XYZ file of C-alpha atoms in Angstrom:
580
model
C 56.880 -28.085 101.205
C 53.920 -27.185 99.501
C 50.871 -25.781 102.002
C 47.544 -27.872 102.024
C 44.419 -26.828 100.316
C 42.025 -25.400 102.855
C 39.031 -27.750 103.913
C 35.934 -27.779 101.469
C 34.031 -30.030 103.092
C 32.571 -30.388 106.503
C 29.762 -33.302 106.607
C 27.731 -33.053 109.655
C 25.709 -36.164 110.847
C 21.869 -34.957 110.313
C 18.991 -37.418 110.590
C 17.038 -39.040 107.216
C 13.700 -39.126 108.807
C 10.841 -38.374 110.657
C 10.371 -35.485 113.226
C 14.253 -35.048 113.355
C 14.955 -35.195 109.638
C 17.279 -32.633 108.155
C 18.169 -31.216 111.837
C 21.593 -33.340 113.629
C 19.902 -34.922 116.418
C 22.541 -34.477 119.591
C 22.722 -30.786 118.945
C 19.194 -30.296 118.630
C 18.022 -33.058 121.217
C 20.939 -31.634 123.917
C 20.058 -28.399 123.662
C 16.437 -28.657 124.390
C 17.156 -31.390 127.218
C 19.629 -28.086 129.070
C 16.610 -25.523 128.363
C 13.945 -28.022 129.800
C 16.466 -28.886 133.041
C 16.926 -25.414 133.575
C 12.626 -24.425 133.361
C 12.323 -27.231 135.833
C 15.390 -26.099 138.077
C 13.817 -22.863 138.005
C 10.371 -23.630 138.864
C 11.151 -26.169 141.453
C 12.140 -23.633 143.984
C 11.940 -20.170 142.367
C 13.159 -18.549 145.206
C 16.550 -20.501 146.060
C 16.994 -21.029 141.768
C 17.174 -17.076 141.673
C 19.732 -16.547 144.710
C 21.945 -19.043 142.993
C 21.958 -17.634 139.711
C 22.329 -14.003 141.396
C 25.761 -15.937 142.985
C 26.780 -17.187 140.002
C 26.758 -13.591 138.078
C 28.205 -12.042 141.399
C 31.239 -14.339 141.353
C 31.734 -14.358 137.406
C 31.856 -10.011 138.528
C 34.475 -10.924 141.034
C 36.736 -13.054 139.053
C 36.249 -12.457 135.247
C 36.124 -8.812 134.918
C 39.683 -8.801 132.798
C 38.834 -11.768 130.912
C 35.576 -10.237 129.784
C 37.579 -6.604 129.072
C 40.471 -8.357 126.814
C 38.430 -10.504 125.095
C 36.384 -7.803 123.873
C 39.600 -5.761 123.092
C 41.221 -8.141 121.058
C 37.216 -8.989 119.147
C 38.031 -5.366 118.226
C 42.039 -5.597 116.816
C 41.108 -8.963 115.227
C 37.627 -7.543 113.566
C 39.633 -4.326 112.280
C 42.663 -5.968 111.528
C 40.673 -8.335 108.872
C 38.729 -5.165 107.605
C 41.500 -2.779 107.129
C 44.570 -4.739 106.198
C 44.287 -4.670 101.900
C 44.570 -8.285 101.170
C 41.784 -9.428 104.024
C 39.142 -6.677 103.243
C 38.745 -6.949 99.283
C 37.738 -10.931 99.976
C 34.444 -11.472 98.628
C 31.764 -13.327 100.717
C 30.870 -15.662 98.274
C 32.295 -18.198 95.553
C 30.523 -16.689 92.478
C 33.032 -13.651 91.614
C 29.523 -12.094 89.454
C 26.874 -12.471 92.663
C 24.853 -9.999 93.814
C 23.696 -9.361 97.358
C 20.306 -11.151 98.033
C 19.321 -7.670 99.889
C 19.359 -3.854 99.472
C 21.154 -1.803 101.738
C 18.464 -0.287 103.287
C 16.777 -3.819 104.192
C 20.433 -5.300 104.769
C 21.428 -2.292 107.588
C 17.585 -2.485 108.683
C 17.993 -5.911 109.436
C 21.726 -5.488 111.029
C 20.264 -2.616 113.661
C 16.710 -4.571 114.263
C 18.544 -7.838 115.424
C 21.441 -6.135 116.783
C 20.427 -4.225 119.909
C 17.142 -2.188 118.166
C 15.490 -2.644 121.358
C 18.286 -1.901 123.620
C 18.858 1.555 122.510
C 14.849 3.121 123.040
C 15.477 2.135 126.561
C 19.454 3.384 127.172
C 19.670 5.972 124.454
C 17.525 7.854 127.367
C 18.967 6.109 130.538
C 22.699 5.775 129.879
C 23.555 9.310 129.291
C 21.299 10.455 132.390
C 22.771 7.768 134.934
C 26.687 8.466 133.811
C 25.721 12.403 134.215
C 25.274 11.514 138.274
C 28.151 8.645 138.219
C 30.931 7.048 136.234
C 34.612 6.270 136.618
C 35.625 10.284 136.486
C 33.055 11.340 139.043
C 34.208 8.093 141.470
C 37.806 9.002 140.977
C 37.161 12.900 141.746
C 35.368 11.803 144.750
C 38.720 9.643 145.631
C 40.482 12.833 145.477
C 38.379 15.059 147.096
C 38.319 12.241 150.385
C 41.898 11.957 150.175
C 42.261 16.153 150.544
C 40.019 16.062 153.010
C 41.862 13.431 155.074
C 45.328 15.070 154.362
C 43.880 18.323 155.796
C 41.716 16.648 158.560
C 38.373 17.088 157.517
C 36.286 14.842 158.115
C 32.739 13.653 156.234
C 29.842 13.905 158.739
C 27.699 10.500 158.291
C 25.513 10.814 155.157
C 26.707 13.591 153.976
C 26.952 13.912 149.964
C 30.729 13.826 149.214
C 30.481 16.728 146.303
C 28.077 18.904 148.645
C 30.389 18.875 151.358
C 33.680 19.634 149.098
C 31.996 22.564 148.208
C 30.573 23.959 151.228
C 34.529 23.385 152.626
C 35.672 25.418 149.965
C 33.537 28.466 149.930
C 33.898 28.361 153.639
C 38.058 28.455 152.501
C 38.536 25.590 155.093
C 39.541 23.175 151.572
C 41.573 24.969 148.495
C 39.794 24.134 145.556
C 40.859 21.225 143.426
C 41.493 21.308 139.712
C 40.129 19.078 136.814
C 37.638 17.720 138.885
C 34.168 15.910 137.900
C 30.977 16.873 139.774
C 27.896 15.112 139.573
C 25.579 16.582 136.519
C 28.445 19.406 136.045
C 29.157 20.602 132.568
C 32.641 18.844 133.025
C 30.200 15.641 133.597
C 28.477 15.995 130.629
C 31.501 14.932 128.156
C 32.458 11.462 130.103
C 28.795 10.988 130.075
C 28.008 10.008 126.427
C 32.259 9.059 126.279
C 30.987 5.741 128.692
C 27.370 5.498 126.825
C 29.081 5.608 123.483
C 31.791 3.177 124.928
C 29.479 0.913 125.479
C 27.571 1.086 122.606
C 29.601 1.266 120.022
C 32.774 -0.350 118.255
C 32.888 -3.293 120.580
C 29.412 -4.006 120.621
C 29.545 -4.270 116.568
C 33.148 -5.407 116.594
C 32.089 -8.646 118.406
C 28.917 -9.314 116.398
C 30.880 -8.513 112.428
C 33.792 -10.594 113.960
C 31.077 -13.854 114.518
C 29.575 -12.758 111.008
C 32.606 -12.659 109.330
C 33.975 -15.869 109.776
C 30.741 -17.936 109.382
C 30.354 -15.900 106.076
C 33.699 -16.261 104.899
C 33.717 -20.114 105.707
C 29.924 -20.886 104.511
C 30.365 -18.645 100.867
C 33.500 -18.799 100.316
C 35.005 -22.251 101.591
C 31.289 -23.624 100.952
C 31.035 -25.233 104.275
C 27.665 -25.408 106.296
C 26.372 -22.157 107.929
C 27.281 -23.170 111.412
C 29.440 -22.090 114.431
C 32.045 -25.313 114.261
C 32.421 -24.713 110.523
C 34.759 -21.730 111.674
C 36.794 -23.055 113.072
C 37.481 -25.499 110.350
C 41.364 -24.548 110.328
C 42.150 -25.422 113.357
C 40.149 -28.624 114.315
C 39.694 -29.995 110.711
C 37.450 -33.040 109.957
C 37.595 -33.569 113.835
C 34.431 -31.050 113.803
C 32.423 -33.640 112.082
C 31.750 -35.465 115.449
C 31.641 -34.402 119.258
C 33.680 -31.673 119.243
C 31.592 -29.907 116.631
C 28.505 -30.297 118.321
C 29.430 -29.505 121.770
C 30.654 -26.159 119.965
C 26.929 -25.939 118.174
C 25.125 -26.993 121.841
C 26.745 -23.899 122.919
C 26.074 -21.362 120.642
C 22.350 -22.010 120.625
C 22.549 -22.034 124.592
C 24.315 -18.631 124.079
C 21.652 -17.183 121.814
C 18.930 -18.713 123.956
C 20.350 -16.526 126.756
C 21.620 -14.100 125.116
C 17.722 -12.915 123.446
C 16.319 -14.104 126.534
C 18.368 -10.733 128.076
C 17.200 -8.074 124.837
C 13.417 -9.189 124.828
C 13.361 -9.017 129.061
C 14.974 -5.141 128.716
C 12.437 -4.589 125.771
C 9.392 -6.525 127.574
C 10.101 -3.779 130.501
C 9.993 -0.994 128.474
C 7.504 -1.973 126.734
C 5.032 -2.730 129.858
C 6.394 0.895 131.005
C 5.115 2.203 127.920
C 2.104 0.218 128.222
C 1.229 2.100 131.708
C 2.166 5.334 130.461
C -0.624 5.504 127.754
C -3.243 4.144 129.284
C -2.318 4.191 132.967
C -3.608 0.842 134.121
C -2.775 0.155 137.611
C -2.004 -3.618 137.670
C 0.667 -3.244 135.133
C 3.324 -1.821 137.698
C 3.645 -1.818 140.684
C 3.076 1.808 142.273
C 2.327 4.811 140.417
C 4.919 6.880 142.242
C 8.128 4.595 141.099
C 6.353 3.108 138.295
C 7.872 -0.836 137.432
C 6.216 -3.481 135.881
C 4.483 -6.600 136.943
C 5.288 -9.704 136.889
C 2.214 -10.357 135.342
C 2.389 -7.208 132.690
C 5.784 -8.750 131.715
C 4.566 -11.907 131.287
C 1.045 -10.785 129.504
C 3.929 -8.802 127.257
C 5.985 -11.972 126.471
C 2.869 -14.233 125.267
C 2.108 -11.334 122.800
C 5.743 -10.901 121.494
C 6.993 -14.855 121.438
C 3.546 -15.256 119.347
C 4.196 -12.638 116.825
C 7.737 -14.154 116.499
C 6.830 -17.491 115.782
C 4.486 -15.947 112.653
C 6.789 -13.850 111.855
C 9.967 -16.502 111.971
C 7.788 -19.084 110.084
C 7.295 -16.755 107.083
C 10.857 -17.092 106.792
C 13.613 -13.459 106.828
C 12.280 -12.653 102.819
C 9.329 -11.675 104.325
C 8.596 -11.651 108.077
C 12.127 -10.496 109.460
C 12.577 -8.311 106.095
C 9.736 -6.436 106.027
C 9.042 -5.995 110.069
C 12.594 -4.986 109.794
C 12.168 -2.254 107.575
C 8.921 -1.398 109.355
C 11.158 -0.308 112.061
C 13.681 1.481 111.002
C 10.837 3.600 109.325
C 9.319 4.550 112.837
C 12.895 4.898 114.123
C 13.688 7.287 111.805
C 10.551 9.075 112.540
C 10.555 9.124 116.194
C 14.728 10.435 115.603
C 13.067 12.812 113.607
C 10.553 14.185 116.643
C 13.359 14.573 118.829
C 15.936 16.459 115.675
C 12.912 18.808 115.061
C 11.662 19.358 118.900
C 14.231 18.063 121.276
C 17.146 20.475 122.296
C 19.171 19.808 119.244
C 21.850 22.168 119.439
C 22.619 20.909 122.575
C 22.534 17.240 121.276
C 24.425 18.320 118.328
C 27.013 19.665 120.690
C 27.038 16.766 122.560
C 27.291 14.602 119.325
C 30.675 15.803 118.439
C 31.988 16.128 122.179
C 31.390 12.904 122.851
C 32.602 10.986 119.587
C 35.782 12.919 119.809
C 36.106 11.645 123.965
C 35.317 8.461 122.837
C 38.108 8.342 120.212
C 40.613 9.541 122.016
C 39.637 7.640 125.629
C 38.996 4.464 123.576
C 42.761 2.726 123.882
C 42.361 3.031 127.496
C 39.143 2.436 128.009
C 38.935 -0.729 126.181
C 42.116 -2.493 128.487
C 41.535 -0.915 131.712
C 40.346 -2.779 134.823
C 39.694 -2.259 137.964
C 39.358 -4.314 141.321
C 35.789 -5.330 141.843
C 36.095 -5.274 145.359
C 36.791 -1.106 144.955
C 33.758 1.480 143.926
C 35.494 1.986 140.347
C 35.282 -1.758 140.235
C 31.700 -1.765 141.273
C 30.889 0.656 138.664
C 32.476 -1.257 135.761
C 31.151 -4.973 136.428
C 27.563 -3.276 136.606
C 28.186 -1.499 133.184
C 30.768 -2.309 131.126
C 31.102 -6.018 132.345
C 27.183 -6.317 131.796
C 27.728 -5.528 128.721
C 30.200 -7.132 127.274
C 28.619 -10.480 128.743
C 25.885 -9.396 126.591
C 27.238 -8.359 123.322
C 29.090 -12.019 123.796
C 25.679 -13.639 124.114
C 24.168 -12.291 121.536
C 26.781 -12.872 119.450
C 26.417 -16.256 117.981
C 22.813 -15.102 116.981
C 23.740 -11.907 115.539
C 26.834 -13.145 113.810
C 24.987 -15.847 111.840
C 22.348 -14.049 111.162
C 24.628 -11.201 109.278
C 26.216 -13.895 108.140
C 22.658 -15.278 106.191
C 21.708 -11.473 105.134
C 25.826 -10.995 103.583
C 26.082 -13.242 101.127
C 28.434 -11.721 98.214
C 29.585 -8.871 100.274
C 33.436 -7.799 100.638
C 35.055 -8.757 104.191
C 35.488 -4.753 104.364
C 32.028 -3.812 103.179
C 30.543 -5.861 105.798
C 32.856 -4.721 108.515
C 32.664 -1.389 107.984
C 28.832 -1.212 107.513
C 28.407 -3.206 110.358
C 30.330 -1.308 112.703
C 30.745 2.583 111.441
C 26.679 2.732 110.270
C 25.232 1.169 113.466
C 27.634 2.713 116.113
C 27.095 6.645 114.206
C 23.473 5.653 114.355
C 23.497 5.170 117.844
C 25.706 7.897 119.216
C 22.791 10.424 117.279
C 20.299 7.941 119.065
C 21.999 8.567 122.203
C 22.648 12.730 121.552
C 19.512 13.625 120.675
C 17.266 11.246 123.745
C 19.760 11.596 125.883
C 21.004 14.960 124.996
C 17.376 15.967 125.557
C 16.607 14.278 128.991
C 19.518 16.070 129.996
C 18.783 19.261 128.975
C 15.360 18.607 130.433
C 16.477 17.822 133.572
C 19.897 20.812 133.767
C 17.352 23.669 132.816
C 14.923 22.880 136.031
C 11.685 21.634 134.213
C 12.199 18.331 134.898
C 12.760 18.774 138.430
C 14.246 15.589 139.034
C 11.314 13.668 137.872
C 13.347 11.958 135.077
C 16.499 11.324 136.934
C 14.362 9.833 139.552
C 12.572 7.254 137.179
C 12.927 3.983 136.533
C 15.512 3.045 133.955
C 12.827 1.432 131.004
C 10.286 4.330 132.091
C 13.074 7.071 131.664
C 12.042 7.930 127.391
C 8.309 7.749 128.134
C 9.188 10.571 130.861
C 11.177 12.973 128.858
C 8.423 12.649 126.219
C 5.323 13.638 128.822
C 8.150 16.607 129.657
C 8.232 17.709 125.998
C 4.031 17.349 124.834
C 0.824 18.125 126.204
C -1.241 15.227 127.525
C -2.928 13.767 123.803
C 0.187 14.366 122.187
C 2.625 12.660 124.514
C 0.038 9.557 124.575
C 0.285 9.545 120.914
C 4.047 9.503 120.004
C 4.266 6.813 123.392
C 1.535 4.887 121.040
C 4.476 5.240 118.073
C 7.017 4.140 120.840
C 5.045 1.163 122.092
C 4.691 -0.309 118.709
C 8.155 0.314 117.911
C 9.225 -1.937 120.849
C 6.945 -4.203 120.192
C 7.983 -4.633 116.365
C 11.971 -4.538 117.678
C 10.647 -7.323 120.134
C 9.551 -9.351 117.371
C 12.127 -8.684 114.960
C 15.099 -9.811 117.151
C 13.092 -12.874 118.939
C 11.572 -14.286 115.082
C 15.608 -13.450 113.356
C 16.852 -15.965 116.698
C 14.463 -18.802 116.356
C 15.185 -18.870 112.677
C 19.379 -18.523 114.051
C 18.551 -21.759 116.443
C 17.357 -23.779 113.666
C 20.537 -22.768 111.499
C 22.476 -23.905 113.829
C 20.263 -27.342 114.991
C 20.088 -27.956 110.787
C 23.286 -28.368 110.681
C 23.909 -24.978 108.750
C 20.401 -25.185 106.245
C 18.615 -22.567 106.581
C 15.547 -24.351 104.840
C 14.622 -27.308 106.453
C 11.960 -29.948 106.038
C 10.093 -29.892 108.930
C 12.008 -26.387 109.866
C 8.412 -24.890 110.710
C 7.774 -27.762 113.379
C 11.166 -26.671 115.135
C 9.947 -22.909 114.875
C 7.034 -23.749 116.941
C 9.037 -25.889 119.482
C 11.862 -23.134 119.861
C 9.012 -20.339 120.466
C 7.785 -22.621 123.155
C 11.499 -23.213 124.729
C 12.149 -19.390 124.223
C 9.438 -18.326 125.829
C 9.132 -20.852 129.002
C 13.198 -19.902 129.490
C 12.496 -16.413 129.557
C 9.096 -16.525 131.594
C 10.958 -19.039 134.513
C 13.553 -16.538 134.569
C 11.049 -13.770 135.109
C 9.641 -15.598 137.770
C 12.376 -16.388 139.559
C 13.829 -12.735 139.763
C 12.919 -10.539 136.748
C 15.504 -8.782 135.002
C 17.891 -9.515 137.333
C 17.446 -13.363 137.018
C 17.551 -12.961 133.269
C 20.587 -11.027 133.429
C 22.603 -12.919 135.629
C 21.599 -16.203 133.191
C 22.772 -14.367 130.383
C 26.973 -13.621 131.903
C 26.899 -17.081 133.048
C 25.848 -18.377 129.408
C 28.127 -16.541 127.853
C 31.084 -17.258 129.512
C 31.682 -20.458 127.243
C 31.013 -18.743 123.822
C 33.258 -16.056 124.650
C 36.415 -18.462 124.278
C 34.973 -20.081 121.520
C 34.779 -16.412 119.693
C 38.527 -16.412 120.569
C 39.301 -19.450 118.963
C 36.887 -18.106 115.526
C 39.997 -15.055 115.682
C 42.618 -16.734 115.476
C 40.725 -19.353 113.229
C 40.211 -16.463 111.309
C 43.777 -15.153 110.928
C 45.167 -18.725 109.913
C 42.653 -19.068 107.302
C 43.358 -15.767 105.424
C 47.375 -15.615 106.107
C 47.188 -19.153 104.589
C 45.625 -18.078 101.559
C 47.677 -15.369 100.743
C 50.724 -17.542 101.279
C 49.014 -20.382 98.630
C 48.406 -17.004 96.216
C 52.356 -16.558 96.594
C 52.481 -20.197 95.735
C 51.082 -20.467 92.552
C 53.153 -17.460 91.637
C 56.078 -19.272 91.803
């Protein structure tokens, strides 16, 4: 029995006139009705609004933490399954064997790191490496140990005591023997499981997730020409039944997911960015005490009008020119501020790090990526605050990222894309993370930090270990180079989702008729979303928005997989075919 051509043709209901025309009405229509119920749910009672989300992202911590861990572990052996396996990777992203990429590499990886998590990595790049120094899952499980030989030889730990402190008091007093292989608190042995969890984090599943979203609305939209849109991937197994409800309950949520899933990079970026804002010119209203230094409400919200009007601009000059060259823009300063920190940080020690870390992160990375632990337990504690967060995030942002690689990769190999999109952007954040990190560290280890950076809030952490490294003027400048760095990330990764949203409300055209009068009313939606959420809790609100949003996408990613698979194993069984 002969195997069925693949589906060509997906036609999704759009309207033929006014305001709506070009743009499929229920998506569009439904998913502005869900952002408008949830401003006004918000605003009606701020306070209770912000407890319930906070419940919400507290019980998806208690009950989802495996889901969340597999799912990104099998993003990963799908994604480099595809990208490695001969056949899969040498499939062009396009129908026209002769095209040429619309983009050069340089714009086409400036673009991939400025939507992907650009804005993420000036704030964790210092953070991450400092905060797993004082505690991760190898520091929690040496303290296990050192509690369980203490009970075993009946010692017990005075109230309030530091855990580590004590140990070693107990053994230079020889009242504990010493115990091997264990992990103390900013140790040297620390040091290595430090940038093993940032670079866990950051890396291969981060880009595995978005390239695996990319992929298949690529491969689908190029090279089966059907629309540019989230239901179109999963074309194999849902067919023409994608051309109604099912299709656009599958659109509704990827544009709730991006909604939520930005709303979570520009509130991280909008802190660090009022942090910087303090630290040059050191107006009081902008945090909230001088001695802990966080920001506002009202800084972050004074921040947000700035960056959600820069994005519309920028969005409505469409990603040629806007997203392109803002893009590039950035990656120039990046490069430059990497460049302060190669040339003045402690390099050798970053360097050192560098290799240490990758080669941990290799070898830990099987493990890492399938292990869970109970929530209820301190290990668990640790990994719903990180690694959970995370992944709910990378998820999130997700349908945004993936279609927008998916818009920059046309005529690309499945393998060129892949492994661009994950080896380039992870490498260039583990050096992101070595080299800020590395030198925070090294800052703090040596004594001339005293504590100051450790002690700092988590967005205020790289504005620190720069005062720590220049004199007064100088520090205020290259925090100037930082500020506008953010602020062009900011823009770069809010203007690349609006234009996403409308991709996905258009039905899969990226150039719509009245596609600038949806810009405007996205912007608007964006920003009210994000400023409701800041309202009603900060950060915290707009993280615990952001896990509960993406808990629906996530399947739907699982579904693209195995979409995925079918689609190319079917091919290469209608090759053998024709053979015959």
């Amino acid at each position: 029995m002969a195997i069925r051509p693949p589906l060509e043709e997906l036609n999704i209901k759009t309207h033929d006139k006014g305001f709506y025309k070009g743009f499929n009405r229920f998506v569009t229509v439904t998913s502005k009705i869900f952002v408008t119920l949830v401003v006004i749910w918000i605003l009606s009672d701020i306070e209770r609004s912000g407890a319930m989300l906070d419940a919400m992202k507290n019980w998806s911590y208690a009950n989802l933490n495996g889901y969340y861990t597999y799912s990104i572990a099998f993003y990963i052996l799908v994604c480099l399954t595809v990208i490695l396996w001969p056949s899969f990777g040498r499939i062009k992203l396009g129908s026209d064997p002769n095209g040429k990429p619309e983009f050069s590499n340089f714009s086409w990886f400036s673009m991939i790191f400025g939507a992907g998590i650009g804005i993420g990595v000036l704030t964790y790049s210092a953070a991450e490496p400092l905060w797993h120094l004082m505690n991760n899952p190898d520091i929690i499980m040496s303290k296990e140990i050192i509690l369980s030989s203490m009970s075993s030889n009946g010692i017990a730990l005075p109230q309030g005591a530091d855990v580590f402190a004590f140990y070693q008091d107990q053994v230079a007093a020889n009242a504990l023997a010493p115990i091997d292989n264990l992990v103390i608190p900013k140790s040297d042995e620390a040091l290595d499981t430090a940038f093993r969890y940032a670079f866990f984090h950051w890396g291969i599943g981060a880009w595995a997730t978005y390239c695996l979203v990319g992929i298949c609305l690529a491969f689908f939209a190029y090279t089966r020409g059907l629309p540019l849109t989230m239901r179109s991937a999963l074309a194999p197994l849902f067919g023409k039944h994608l051309e109604g409800p099912l299709g656009n309950i599958i659109d509704v949520a990827a544009v709730i997911a991006t909604i939520f899933g930005v709303a979570q990079t520009i509130g991280i970026g909008l802190s660090s960015f009022a942090s910087g804002l303090y630290s040059i010119t050191g107006i009081s209203w902008l945090v909230t005490d001088a001695v802990n230094p966080e920001p506002t409400t009202g800084a972050l919200l004074m921040s947000l009008l700035v960056v959600m009007c820069l994005s519309m601009i920028s969005a409505l000059s469409g990603v040629g020119r806007g997203v392109k060259w803002l893009s590039n823009i950035n990656m120039v300063l990046s490069f430059l501020l990497l460049a302060f920190f190669l040339i003045f940080g402690a390099t050798m020690f970053a360097l050192e790090m560098l290799g240490k870390g990758i080669f941990s992160y290799v070898i830990h990375l099987p493990a890492m990526a399938v292990t869970v632990w109970d929530p209820n337990t301190e290990l668990g504690a640790w990994q719903t605050s990180w690694s959970i967060f995370y992944w709910a995030w990378w998820i999130a942002f997700a349908p945004f990222v993936g279609l927008f690689l998916a818009r920059i990769s046309k005529n690309r190999t499945i393998r060129e894309f892949g492994l661009i999109g994950i080896v380039a952007p992870s490498l260039t954040l583990f050096v992101w993370f070595s080299l800020i990190g590395g030198t925070g560290i090294d800052l703090e280890l040596s004594g001339i930090a005293n504590g100051k950076i450790f002690d700092s809030g988590l967005t205020a952490q790289l504005f620190e270990i720069i005062g720590f490294m220049l004199n007064p003027a100088m520090a205020g400048v290259l925090s100037s180079m930082v500020v506008v760095l953010l602020l062009t990330y900011l823009v770069t990764s809010a203007d690349s989702a609006l234009l996403v949203i409308n991709t996905l409300n258009a039905a899969g055209e990226v150039q719509v008729e009245n596609g600038s009068k949806h810009i405007i009313v996205w912007s608007i939606a964006v920003t009210a979303v994000v400023g409701a959420l800041i309202l009603a809790g900060g950060l915290d609100a707009i993280t615990s928005a952001m896990i509960v949003a993406a808990i629906p996408f996530s399947f739907i990613i699982i579904l693209m997989a195995i979409s995925l698979l079918k689609a190319l194993i079917l091919d290469i069984a209608r090759a053998r075919e024709r053979k015959l």
